[in-house]
Short mmCIF file of C-alpha atoms and ligand atoms in Angstrom, two decimals:
data_model
loop_
_atom_site.label_atom_id
_atom_site.label_comp_id
_atom_site.label_asym_id
_atom_site.label_seq_id
_atom_site.Cartn_x
_atom_site.Cartn_y
_atom_site.Cartn_z
CA UNK A 1 -24.06 -10.38 16.80
CA UNK A 2 -24.90 -9.38 20.38
CA UNK A 3 -24.27 -5.81 21.47
CA UNK A 4 -21.34 -5.07 23.78
CA UNK A 5 -22.07 -5.80 27.44
CA UNK A 6 -19.15 -3.93 28.94
CA UNK A 7 -16.94 -1.00 28.01
CA UNK A 8 -14.13 -3.50 27.61
CA UNK A 9 -16.16 -5.20 24.83
CA UNK A 10 -16.73 -1.86 23.11
CA UNK A 11 -13.01 -1.03 22.99
CA UNK A 12 -11.75 -4.51 22.25
CA UNK A 13 -14.24 -4.87 19.36
CA UNK A 14 -13.12 -1.57 17.84
CA UNK A 15 -9.56 -2.89 17.69
CA UNK A 16 -10.66 -6.31 16.40
CA UNK A 17 -12.67 -4.69 13.57
CA UNK A 18 -9.60 -2.72 12.48
CA UNK A 19 -7.34 -5.79 12.59
CA UNK A 20 -9.98 -7.80 10.63
CA UNK A 21 -10.07 -5.10 7.94
CA UNK A 22 -6.61 -6.26 6.89
CA UNK A 23 -5.18 -2.74 7.18
CA UNK A 24 -1.84 -2.61 8.93
CA UNK A 25 -1.46 1.00 10.05
CA UNK A 26 -4.43 3.36 10.49
CA UNK A 27 -4.43 6.85 9.01
CA UNK A 28 -4.97 9.88 11.24
CA UNK A 29 -8.78 9.90 10.91
CA UNK A 30 -9.02 6.16 11.52
CA UNK A 31 -6.75 6.45 14.53
CA UNK A 32 -8.95 9.15 16.06
CA UNK A 33 -12.00 6.95 15.38
CA UNK A 34 -10.32 4.02 17.15
CA UNK A 35 -10.13 6.31 20.18
CA UNK A 36 -13.87 6.95 19.99
CA UNK A 37 -13.65 10.42 18.50
CA UNK A 38 -16.23 9.57 15.89
CA UNK A 39 -19.30 9.09 18.12
CA UNK A 40 -22.41 11.28 17.82
CA UNK A 41 -21.59 13.10 21.06
CA UNK A 42 -17.93 13.63 20.35
CA UNK A 43 -18.24 14.27 16.60
CA UNK A 44 -14.77 15.67 16.50
CA UNK A 45 -13.11 17.03 13.47
CA UNK A 46 -9.36 16.69 13.51
CA UNK A 47 -9.05 20.39 14.34
CA UNK A 48 -10.75 19.70 17.65
CA UNK A 49 -8.46 16.73 18.27
CA UNK A 50 -5.44 18.98 17.61
CA UNK A 51 -6.81 21.56 20.05
CA UNK A 52 -6.99 18.89 22.75
CA UNK A 53 -3.40 17.77 21.96
CA UNK A 54 -2.17 21.38 22.13
CA UNK A 55 -3.97 21.92 25.43
CA UNK A 56 -2.36 18.78 26.85
CA UNK A 57 1.11 19.89 25.68
CA UNK A 58 0.69 23.40 27.07
CA UNK A 59 -0.98 22.62 30.37
CA UNK A 60 1.58 19.92 31.22
CA UNK A 61 4.46 21.92 29.71
CA UNK A 62 5.53 18.93 27.63
CA UNK A 63 8.86 19.76 26.00
CA UNK A 64 11.42 18.10 23.74
CA UNK A 65 13.30 16.49 26.64
CA UNK A 66 10.22 15.03 28.40
CA UNK A 67 9.07 11.43 28.34
CA UNK A 68 5.30 10.85 28.39
CA UNK A 69 3.33 7.78 29.48
CA UNK A 70 -0.39 7.31 28.88
CA UNK A 71 -2.74 5.15 30.95
CA UNK A 72 -5.50 3.89 28.63
CA UNK A 73 -3.63 4.78 25.44
CA UNK A 74 -5.91 2.74 23.18
CA UNK A 75 -4.63 2.56 19.60
CA UNK A 76 -2.25 5.42 20.41
CA UNK A 77 -4.02 8.44 18.89
CA UNK A 78 -2.87 10.87 21.57
CA UNK A 79 0.62 9.39 22.00
CA UNK A 80 1.15 9.41 18.24
CA UNK A 81 0.33 13.13 18.24
CA UNK A 82 2.70 13.76 21.18
CA UNK A 83 5.60 11.63 19.94
CA UNK A 84 7.18 14.28 17.65
CA UNK A 85 7.04 16.85 20.47
CA UNK A 86 8.81 14.94 23.22
CA UNK A 87 11.73 12.60 23.95
CA UNK A 88 9.70 9.40 23.97
CA UNK A 89 6.37 7.84 24.87
CA UNK A 90 5.00 4.70 26.48
CA UNK A 91 1.56 3.50 27.35
CA UNK A 92 -0.86 0.75 28.27
CA UNK A 93 -4.48 -0.20 27.70
CA UNK A 94 -6.68 -3.12 28.76
CA UNK A 95 -7.85 -3.91 25.22
CA UNK A 96 -5.24 -6.19 23.51
CA UNK A 97 -6.54 -5.47 19.99
CA UNK A 98 -6.01 -1.73 20.47
CA UNK A 99 -2.56 -2.26 22.00
CA UNK A 100 -1.75 -4.30 18.90
CA UNK A 101 -2.52 -1.25 16.75
CA UNK A 102 -0.64 1.12 19.11
CA UNK A 103 2.48 -1.01 18.78
CA UNK A 104 2.36 -0.59 14.99
CA UNK A 105 1.73 3.15 15.22
CA UNK A 106 4.15 4.21 17.94
CA UNK A 107 7.91 4.31 17.96
CA UNK A 108 8.05 2.84 21.49
CA UNK A 109 9.12 -0.42 23.07
CA UNK A 110 6.95 0.21 26.14
CA UNK A 111 3.34 -0.43 25.10
CA UNK A 112 1.56 -3.03 27.23
CA UNK A 113 -1.80 -4.70 27.78
CA UNK A 114 -2.72 -3.65 31.33
CA UNK A 115 -5.69 -2.68 33.45
CA UNK A 116 -5.19 0.93 34.54
CA UNK A 117 -5.16 -0.22 38.17
CA UNK A 118 -2.20 -2.53 37.40
CA UNK A 119 0.11 0.08 35.86
CA UNK A 120 3.64 -0.30 37.17
CA UNK A 121 5.17 2.82 38.76
CA UNK A 122 8.48 1.76 37.13
CA UNK A 123 9.92 2.87 34.82
CA UNK A 124 9.14 6.45 35.69
CA UNK A 125 8.23 9.03 33.06
CA UNK A 126 8.39 12.84 33.35
CA UNK A 127 4.69 13.18 32.62
CA UNK A 128 1.89 10.63 33.04
CA UNK A 129 -1.40 11.35 31.33
CA UNK A 130 -4.80 9.76 30.75
CA UNK A 131 -7.11 11.19 28.10
CA UNK A 132 -10.79 10.22 27.91
CA UNK A 133 -10.37 7.13 30.08
CA UNK A 134 -11.62 7.82 33.63
CA UNK A 135 -15.26 7.88 32.50
CA UNK A 136 -15.01 4.13 31.80
CA UNK A 137 -13.75 3.26 35.28
CA UNK A 138 -16.10 1.30 37.58
CA UNK A 139 -16.10 3.72 40.52
CA UNK A 140 -14.31 6.53 42.36
CA UNK A 141 -12.29 4.08 44.45
CA UNK A 142 -10.76 2.61 41.28
CA UNK A 143 -10.09 6.15 39.97
CA UNK A 144 -8.35 7.07 43.22
CA UNK A 145 -6.03 4.03 42.97
CA UNK A 146 -5.14 4.89 39.37
CA UNK A 147 -4.30 8.52 40.20
CA UNK A 148 -2.03 7.32 43.02
CA UNK A 149 -0.21 4.99 40.58
CA UNK A 150 0.07 7.76 37.99
CA UNK A 151 1.56 10.08 40.64
CA UNK A 152 4.06 7.40 41.67
CA UNK A 153 5.09 6.91 38.04
CA UNK A 154 5.39 10.64 37.22
CA UNK A 155 8.59 12.55 37.92
CA UNK A 156 6.99 15.92 37.29
CA UNK A 157 3.28 16.02 36.42
CA UNK A 158 0.07 14.05 36.02
CA UNK A 159 -2.77 14.98 33.66
CA UNK A 160 -6.28 13.53 33.69
CA UNK A 161 -8.19 14.84 30.69
CA UNK A 162 -11.84 14.61 29.68
CA UNK A 163 -13.43 13.74 33.03
CA UNK A 164 -17.25 13.66 33.30
CA UNK A 165 -18.30 16.46 35.66
CA UNK A 166 -20.53 15.12 38.45
CA UNK A 167 -22.06 18.58 38.93
CA UNK A 168 -23.40 18.45 35.36
CA UNK A 169 -24.45 14.80 35.15
CA UNK A 170 -28.19 15.44 34.58
CA UNK A 171 -27.54 18.00 31.81
CA UNK A 172 -25.05 15.68 30.16
CA UNK A 173 -27.42 12.73 30.27
CA UNK A 174 -30.20 14.85 28.75
CA UNK A 175 -27.84 15.81 25.92
CA UNK A 176 -26.88 12.15 25.39
CA UNK A 177 -30.54 11.08 25.31
CA UNK A 178 -31.18 13.78 22.69
CA UNK A 179 -28.30 12.47 20.58
CA UNK A 180 -28.79 8.71 20.98
CA UNK A 181 -32.40 8.23 22.05
CA UNK A 182 -33.54 7.09 25.49
CA UNK A 183 -32.86 3.39 25.04
CA UNK A 184 -29.28 3.69 23.93
CA UNK A 185 -28.32 6.47 26.35
CA UNK A 186 -30.08 5.17 29.45
CA UNK A 187 -30.25 1.42 28.87
CA UNK A 188 -26.69 1.48 27.53
CA UNK A 189 -23.46 1.33 29.42
CA UNK A 190 -22.95 3.54 32.45
CA UNK A 191 -20.27 6.23 32.55
CA UNK A 192 -18.49 7.44 35.68
CA UNK A 193 -18.90 11.05 36.85
CA UNK A 194 -16.49 12.58 39.36
CA UNK A 195 -16.65 15.68 41.47
CA UNK A 196 -13.90 18.27 40.94
CA UNK A 197 -13.35 18.22 44.72
CA UNK A 198 -12.43 14.53 44.40
CA UNK A 199 -9.27 15.56 42.51
CA UNK A 200 -8.37 18.57 44.65
CA UNK A 201 -8.60 16.45 47.82
CA UNK A 202 -6.62 13.63 46.22
CA UNK A 203 -3.89 16.01 45.03
CA UNK A 204 -3.62 17.47 48.53
CA UNK A 205 -3.25 13.93 49.96
CA UNK A 206 -0.51 13.22 47.43
CA UNK A 207 1.25 16.55 48.08
CA UNK A 208 0.64 17.77 44.52
CA UNK A 209 -0.56 21.13 43.18
CA UNK A 210 -3.84 20.81 41.29
CA UNK A 211 -5.42 22.95 38.59
CA UNK A 212 -8.79 22.08 37.04
CA UNK A 213 -10.10 23.63 33.83
CA UNK A 214 -13.19 23.18 31.68
CA UNK A 215 -12.66 21.04 28.58
CA UNK A 216 -11.34 22.86 25.54
CA UNK A 217 -13.30 20.54 23.20
CA UNK A 218 -16.26 22.88 23.01
CA UNK A 219 -17.19 21.61 19.54
CA UNK A 220 -18.33 18.28 21.00
CA UNK A 221 -21.46 17.61 23.06
CA UNK A 222 -19.48 15.63 25.65
CA UNK A 223 -16.81 18.30 25.98
CA UNK A 224 -19.32 20.78 27.41
CA UNK A 225 -19.79 18.56 30.45
CA UNK A 226 -16.19 17.58 31.06
CA UNK A 227 -13.07 19.00 32.70
CA UNK A 228 -9.31 18.49 32.75
CA UNK A 229 -7.04 18.04 35.76
CA UNK A 230 -3.35 18.86 35.97
CA UNK A 231 -1.40 17.87 39.09
CA UNK A 232 2.25 18.77 39.50
CA UNK A 233 4.99 18.35 42.01
CA UNK A 234 5.58 21.45 44.07
CA UNK A 235 8.65 23.22 42.74
CA UNK A 236 8.00 21.53 39.36
CA UNK A 237 6.99 23.58 36.34
CA UNK A 238 3.55 22.78 35.05
CA UNK A 239 1.93 25.64 33.20
CA UNK A 240 -1.75 26.22 34.03
C1 SAM B 1 -11.76 7.30 24.48
S1 SAM B 1 -10.52 6.08 24.34
C2 SAM B 1 -9.09 7.13 24.51
C3 SAM B 1 -7.82 6.52 23.96
C4 SAM B 1 -6.57 7.38 24.18
N1 SAM B 1 -6.46 7.76 25.56
C5 SAM B 1 -6.57 8.61 23.30
O1 SAM B 1 -6.86 9.72 23.78
O2 SAM B 1 -6.25 8.46 22.13
C6 SAM B 1 -10.61 5.26 25.93
C7 SAM B 1 -9.59 4.17 26.17
O3 SAM B 1 -9.60 3.79 27.54
C8 SAM B 1 -9.34 2.41 27.62
N2 SAM B 1 -9.78 1.96 28.96
C9 SAM B 1 -11.00 2.09 29.52
N3 SAM B 1 -11.03 1.56 30.75
C10 SAM B 1 -9.78 1.08 31.00
C11 SAM B 1 -9.17 0.42 32.11
N4 SAM B 1 -9.86 0.14 33.22
N5 SAM B 1 -7.87 0.07 32.03
C12 SAM B 1 -7.15 0.34 30.89
N6 SAM B 1 -7.69 0.94 29.80
C13 SAM B 1 -8.98 1.33 29.85
C14 SAM B 1 -10.12 1.84 26.45
O4 SAM B 1 -9.68 0.55 26.08
C15 SAM B 1 -9.87 2.89 25.38
O5 SAM B 1 -8.73 2.57 24.61
#
């Protein structure tokens, strides 16, 4: 079998392999793996995954009455972890095989196959989040369009988590070469890196407050080179 040529292939194949296994609903570890949290440079244990979930809940002040939508929800690992803590979730992803799994896992009627740049601003949700997705986008222009859509869809706050830090690209790539070998890390698929100033300028354009923090997933190689962005409507209540 040929190797994946695009990130889309990587994600779609993950979902197809799960569906082909004949299993109907993934367990918690399998679900995290379907979201890529089993790679050599993420190497997450579930404790680390829970820390990320708790950081997302706290930094966006997600409460029992909030609805939460995720752009790039994959098989639903994050949304599944958020579902018991909020009033309802929805999400979309461009990989149909992963959306298939998310529909089995989540208690939601709003899970769609969609490119992030095609997300519909309606219906609105209180909080719109994207976790570990922006690094797969083709360029900053695409990322800008997606943030604008997320802001239009969000009543209160937008969260973009696990963004590759442009200021630390060389260090990160060295770490990836050490983990994967030169061929796989360099000849493999490209990831997108974004400057923190990209988000602060964008938030200002959109009239949103913006807080950027280093990743809390310090147990993973990738996490050391990534950051999280929280944007909130002025007068809203997003904890930093
Ligand atoms: C690391 S996984 C994270 C999944 C989920 N956000 C979570 O935290 O459980 C990245 C996801 O982004 C999705 N993705 C990447 N690029 C996308 C795009 N342009 N539009 C929609 N989904 C995309 C992939 O299909 C994959 O499910």
